[in-house]
Amino acid sequence: MAGRAAPAPGALLCALLWAAAAAAGGGPGDSPAPGAFGRVYRGAVNISAERVYAFAYRSEPGQVDAVRVYVNSSSENLRYPVLFVVRQQKGVLSWQVPLIFRGLYQRTYNYQEVSRTLCPSEPTPETRPSNQIIFVDVASMAPFNIAYELLVTRLENFQLETNKAFNFTASPSQPQYFLYKFPQDVDSVIINVVSDAAYPCSVVSVQDIVCPVYDLDHNVEFNGVYQSMTKQAAITVQRKDFPGEQFFVVFVIKPEDYACGGSVPSSIHGNVNRTWNLQRTKNLQVTIVPSIKKSVYVQAMFFSFLSFLSFYLGSVVVAFVHYIRVQRKASAGRLSPEHGSGIMTSSRPISASTPEGSSYGAIDESSSSGGRQLSSPERRPPAGSDTDSSVEEESDFDTMPEIESDKNIIRTKVFLYLSDLSRKDRRIVSKKYKIYFWNIITIAVFYALPVIQLVITYQTVVNVTGNQDICYYNFLCAHPLGVLSAFNNILSNVGHMMLGFLFLLIVLRRDILHRRAMEMKDIYTLDYGIPKHFGLFYAMGIALMMEGVLSACYHVCPNYSNFQFDTSFMYMIAGLCMLKLYQTRHPDINASAYSAYASFAVVISLAVLGVVFGKNDMWFWVIFSMIHVLGSLALSTQIYYMGRFKIAHCAGCSGFLSFPLTDLGIFRRAVMVLYTDCIQQCSRPMYMDRMVLLIVGNLVNWSFAIFGLVYRPRDFASYILGIFICNLLLYLAFYIIMKLRSSEKLLPIPMFCIVATAVVWAAALYFFFQTLSSWEETPAESREKNRPCILLGFFDDHDVWHFLSAAALFFSFLVLLTLDDDLDTVRRDKIPVF
C-alpha cells in the first residue's frame, strides 16, 4: 500500500520521545531515534547492538489512523532471525525475519520481506488533535551483523466505502486489512471479493474492532467469520453483530493451495522442508454493498405462500365446477352416484342387492385355460361394509390351493383384462395399500428427528466458530434470518409442504366420494372402472411434504455429510409413483409395503456407499453395475411373467428365490425356460407389449450402468436419482401409449396435467442444472459458482428450482390420480392390462 509522509515532528514531539525513552530507563546508547514516515531506514544488528526507532504523528478528532510497517532482511539464517517489536499505546506486535509459515506435512515456507498493518488508534472524543507515538525495536541474537531495512507509512485508504470498489495486493507475509463503518441507514451489507486468478489460495475474514488483529495464516481463524477463496467470496455482515457498528475486513494469503483444492508446490533447493520467498502475491478487489432490507423478507414470504395458495384456489374452483355439473346432471335424472371423482352412468338399473362378490366379468378365454371354471371367495360382505376382521388377511387367500392354480391359469394368458387381476377382496387389498401410508409416516418421523437435531448442531457450529467453509451456500444470495445463514433456501421449500398437503386433501375428497358411492349400492362397485385404492396416493402426498421438510433441513447447512437428506425422499417419490402406475392395472400382484420400503432402504444405502467409495474406487462401480444389470433382469422377469416365474420345484416351495439345494433339476428347468421363451419364441414373444417395454427399459438401464462404469460421475446421488426418474418417465410414456392404443381417452383434466407437468418439469430442470455450489469440491472452488439472486432480489436459481419442482411433482401426482377417470364407466373385463 502506498502511504504519505507525515509532517516532521515538532519540538514538542521530540521532547516527548526523549522523555519516553528516559522514563523507560534507556541511556544515550539505546535512545530511540526519531523516525519519519515514508523514509527507508537501513542498518545492521547483532547480539550486542539493537536499534530503536520512534515515530510520532498527530491524530485528528474522530479519525482512525492506520500505520503500516515494512521490513526485510537479506539473511537466510533461520538460527538467528531478526526480531521486530512494535510498541503502541495499547498493544505490542512482534514478528521475525525470515518469517516462517508451516504447511502440509510440516513443510516450511520462509519469507524475508514482511509488512504488517498496526492496530489503528481509536478515534478520540476530544475536539483537539492528539499525539500518537510508535516505537519499533530491531534486535537479533546473531554474533555477527545482519542487515535490515525498515519503512513506516501512514495508510491513506484504510477505510472502505459503501458501493466503491477497492483494489490492492496481498501475500502470505504481507497481509492486508481495512476498516468499514456501517452507514446510518444500512443494517446489513455484503462483502464481495473477487480476483482474476484462482491461486494462490486466500482467506477473507471479518473481525470485530479488537487488538491484536489476527492477520496471519496460523491465527486468522481464531476470531470472527472467515471463508477460503479462489476467485470469489462473499460474506453477509449484519449491524447487530457488531456493537461498535464497525469491523475489520482481513485478507490473508495462504502459503499452500491445498485448502482451496490446489496442489502443494514442489520443494526448492532440494530441501523438502524449506522453500524461500515464493511469488505468491494476489490482486484482490473488495466491494461492500448494502444487503436487502427487512421489507424484502416480508415480500418474499408473501410471494412464497400466495403462489402456492393459488393452487388451493384453483383446486376449489375445479371442485366447485365439478359439483355444479354433477348437480345439473342429477337434476336431469341422468346420473348415478359418483364413483371416485369420475362420473358413473349406467345404461340399465342395478339392483342394490347385487353382491359384491358376484361375477367379475372374466372373458371366455379363461375357461379354455385349464378347462375349469375359476373359483372366487365366497360369502363376501356387502359393498359398503369396511369392518375389520381378524381372520380376513391377504395371506389367507394367497395360500388357498384353488387361488394358487387360478393365478397360474390367469396370469399366463396372452391377453389379460383388469377383471383377471382384481379378484381379491377389495377390503383386504385396500388395507394392504394403506400400510404404505402408515409405514411412510413412521419412517418420516424416525428419519426427520435426528436430521433436524443434526442440522441444528451444524448451524450452531457455524455460528460459534465463524467457519463458513462448513456449509456450501450460494453466498452471493444467502440471506440470513435469526440463526439461519440462508433463510431463502429454506423458505423456497414451502411449496413441497403446501402442495403435498393439498394433494392429500384432493385424495381425501376422492376417497370420501368413493366411500359414499360404495354405500349407495346402486353401481357396479367391483365390475366397473379401475379399483379405487388410495393408500399409495396418501403415501405419495406424505413423501412430497417430507421432501420439503428434509430439503429445508439440508439447506440449513448443505455439505458432503448430509447430502442424502435432500435426495432420500426423492427416491421414495419416484419409486412410489412407479408402484402406483403398476398397481393401477395390477391391483392384486403389486409389491407389499414392506418389500417396497426395504428396496428403498437398499437404494439409499447404495447412494451413501457411492458417495464414499465411488469417486476413485473402480471395484465399487463394477459391483454396482453388476447389481444394476442383474436387478433389472430379475425385475423384468417378474414383470414379464406377472410374478409367476419360478424355476425351483419342491413341495411347499414357491417364489423365484425358493431354490432347494437338493433339487438338481433346477438347472435343466432354467435352460428349458430360456430355450422356450427366448429362443423358440424369439420371433414372436408370448407377451409382445410387455416384451417391448422391458427391452427398452433394460437397454436404458444397461446404458446407465455402462455410463457409470466408464465415466464414474462424482455426484453419485444424482446419478441414482436420474436412473429412477428415467425409468419412471419411460414407464409413464409406455402406459399412456398403450392407453391410447387401447382406444381409451384422455379427459381434459389429465390432459391439462400432462401438459403442465411437461412444461413445468422442463423449466425446473433448466434451473436445476444452473449449478450454484457443489459439495463435491472444496468450499473455495464451490464459491466460484455462486451467483446473485434472480427473483425479487431474494431467491436464486436453486430456489426457483424448488418452486418449480414442487409444482411439477404436484402435477405429476395429479396425472397418476386422474389418468384413468375415463374408465369409470367401462367394465373391467373390457379394460386391458399392460
mmCIF file of N, CA, C and O in Angstrom, residues 605-611 613-615 617-626 709 716:
data_model
loop_
_atom_site.group_PDB
_atom_site.id
_atom_site.type_symbol
_atom_site.label_atom_id
_atom_site.label_comp_id
_atom_site.label_asym_id
_atom_site.label_seq_id
_atom_site.Cartn_x
_atom_site.Cartn_y
_atom_site.Cartn_z
ATOM 1 N N SER A 605 -28.873 -46.838 0.866
ATOM 2 C CA SER A 605 -27.575 -47.343 1.328
ATOM 3 C C SER A 605 -26.546 -47.335 0.209
ATOM 4 O O SER A 605 -25.386 -46.956 0.405
ATOM 5 N N LEU A 606 -26.982 -47.745 -0.997
ATOM 6 C CA LEU A 606 -26.070 -47.715 -2.134
ATOM 7 C C LEU A 606 -25.638 -46.290 -2.462
ATOM 8 O O LEU A 606 -24.493 -46.045 -2.848
ATOM 9 N N ALA A 607 -26.572 -45.345 -2.307
ATOM 10 C CA ALA A 607 -26.232 -43.942 -2.574
ATOM 11 C C ALA A 607 -25.150 -43.448 -1.620
ATOM 12 O O ALA A 607 -24.215 -42.753 -2.037
ATOM 13 N N VAL A 608 -25.267 -43.815 -0.347
ATOM 14 C CA VAL A 608 -24.249 -43.407 0.624
ATOM 15 C C VAL A 608 -22.906 -44.066 0.304
ATOM 16 O O VAL A 608 -21.851 -43.417 0.313
ATOM 17 N N LEU A 609 -22.936 -45.351 -0.005
ATOM 18 C CA LEU A 609 -21.695 -46.048 -0.343
ATOM 19 C C LEU A 609 -21.071 -45.468 -1.606
ATOM 20 O O LEU A 609 -19.851 -45.375 -1.724
ATOM 21 N N GLY A 610 -21.920 -45.063 -2.549
ATOM 22 C CA GLY A 610 -21.402 -44.493 -3.785
ATOM 23 C C GLY A 610 -20.690 -43.180 -3.567
ATOM 24 O O GLY A 610 -19.674 -42.902 -4.217
ATOM 25 N N VAL A 611 -21.191 -42.367 -2.669
ATOM 26 C CA VAL A 611 -20.531 -41.092 -2.394
ATOM 27 C C VAL A 611 -19.199 -41.327 -1.678
ATOM 28 O O VAL A 611 -18.214 -40.628 -1.914
ATOM 29 N N PHE A 613 -17.303 -44.309 -1.672
ATOM 30 C CA PHE A 613 -16.327 -45.127 -2.403
ATOM 31 C C PHE A 613 -16.342 -44.910 -3.916
ATOM 32 O O PHE A 613 -15.478 -45.442 -4.611
ATOM 33 N N GLY A 614 -17.325 -44.183 -4.430
ATOM 34 C CA GLY A 614 -17.493 -44.122 -5.870
ATOM 35 C C GLY A 614 -16.609 -43.138 -6.593
ATOM 36 O O GLY A 614 -16.658 -43.057 -7.815
ATOM 37 N N LYS A 615 -15.807 -42.369 -5.890
ATOM 38 C CA LYS A 615 -15.000 -41.345 -6.558
ATOM 39 C C LYS A 615 -13.836 -41.955 -7.324
ATOM 40 O O LYS A 615 -13.609 -41.638 -8.488
ATOM 41 N N ASP A 617 -12.716 -45.540 -6.637
ATOM 42 C CA ASP A 617 -12.623 -46.993 -6.492
ATOM 43 C C ASP A 617 -13.367 -47.687 -7.635
ATOM 44 O O ASP A 617 -14.600 -47.696 -7.693
ATOM 45 N N MET A 618 -12.620 -48.287 -8.528
ATOM 46 C CA MET A 618 -13.205 -48.964 -9.683
ATOM 47 C C MET A 618 -14.011 -50.185 -9.257
ATOM 48 O O MET A 618 -15.033 -50.518 -9.873
ATOM 49 N N TRP A 619 -13.565 -50.840 -8.200
ATOM 50 C CA TRP A 619 -14.255 -52.052 -7.765
ATOM 51 C C TRP A 619 -15.698 -51.762 -7.377
ATOM 52 O O TRP A 619 -16.579 -52.601 -7.604
ATOM 53 N N PHE A 620 -15.943 -50.587 -6.783
ATOM 54 C CA PHE A 620 -17.317 -50.256 -6.415
ATOM 55 C C PHE A 620 -18.206 -50.147 -7.645
ATOM 56 O O PHE A 620 -19.330 -50.649 -7.653
ATOM 57 N N TRP A 621 -17.703 -49.499 -8.699
ATOM 58 C CA TRP A 621 -18.522 -49.325 -9.901
ATOM 59 C C TRP A 621 -18.775 -50.657 -10.593
ATOM 60 O O TRP A 621 -19.835 -50.877 -11.177
ATOM 61 N N VAL A 622 -17.804 -51.548 -10.545
ATOM 62 C CA VAL A 622 -18.009 -52.875 -11.141
ATOM 63 C C VAL A 622 -19.112 -53.621 -10.397
ATOM 64 O O VAL A 622 -20.034 -54.190 -11.006
ATOM 65 N N ILE A 623 -19.038 -53.599 -9.071
ATOM 66 C CA ILE A 623 -20.055 -54.302 -8.277
ATOM 67 C C ILE A 623 -21.420 -53.649 -8.469
ATOM 68 O O ILE A 623 -22.441 -54.335 -8.659
ATOM 69 N N PHE A 624 -21.472 -52.319 -8.425
ATOM 70 C CA PHE A 624 -22.756 -51.633 -8.588
ATOM 71 C C PHE A 624 -23.353 -51.891 -9.964
ATOM 72 O O PHE A 624 -24.571 -52.121 -10.089
ATOM 73 N N SER A 625 -22.547 -51.870 -11.003
ATOM 74 C CA SER A 625 -23.063 -52.114 -12.348
ATOM 75 C C SER A 625 -23.605 -53.531 -12.475
ATOM 76 O O SER A 625 -24.655 -53.753 -13.118
ATOM 77 N N MET A 626 -22.929 -54.485 -11.860
ATOM 78 C CA MET A 626 -23.434 -55.862 -11.893
ATOM 79 C C MET A 626 -24.763 -55.965 -11.154
ATOM 80 O O MET A 626 -25.707 -56.602 -11.646
ATOM 81 N N LEU A 709 -19.902 -46.989 -15.243
ATOM 82 C CA LEU A 709 -18.655 -47.749 -15.192
ATOM 83 C C LEU A 709 -17.536 -47.020 -15.922
ATOM 84 O O LEU A 709 -16.367 -47.071 -15.508
ATOM 85 N N PHE A 716 -22.860 -39.144 -7.190
ATOM 86 C CA PHE A 716 -23.495 -40.456 -7.277
ATOM 87 C C PHE A 716 -24.973 -40.388 -6.900
ATOM 88 O O PHE A 716 -25.790 -41.136 -7.453
#
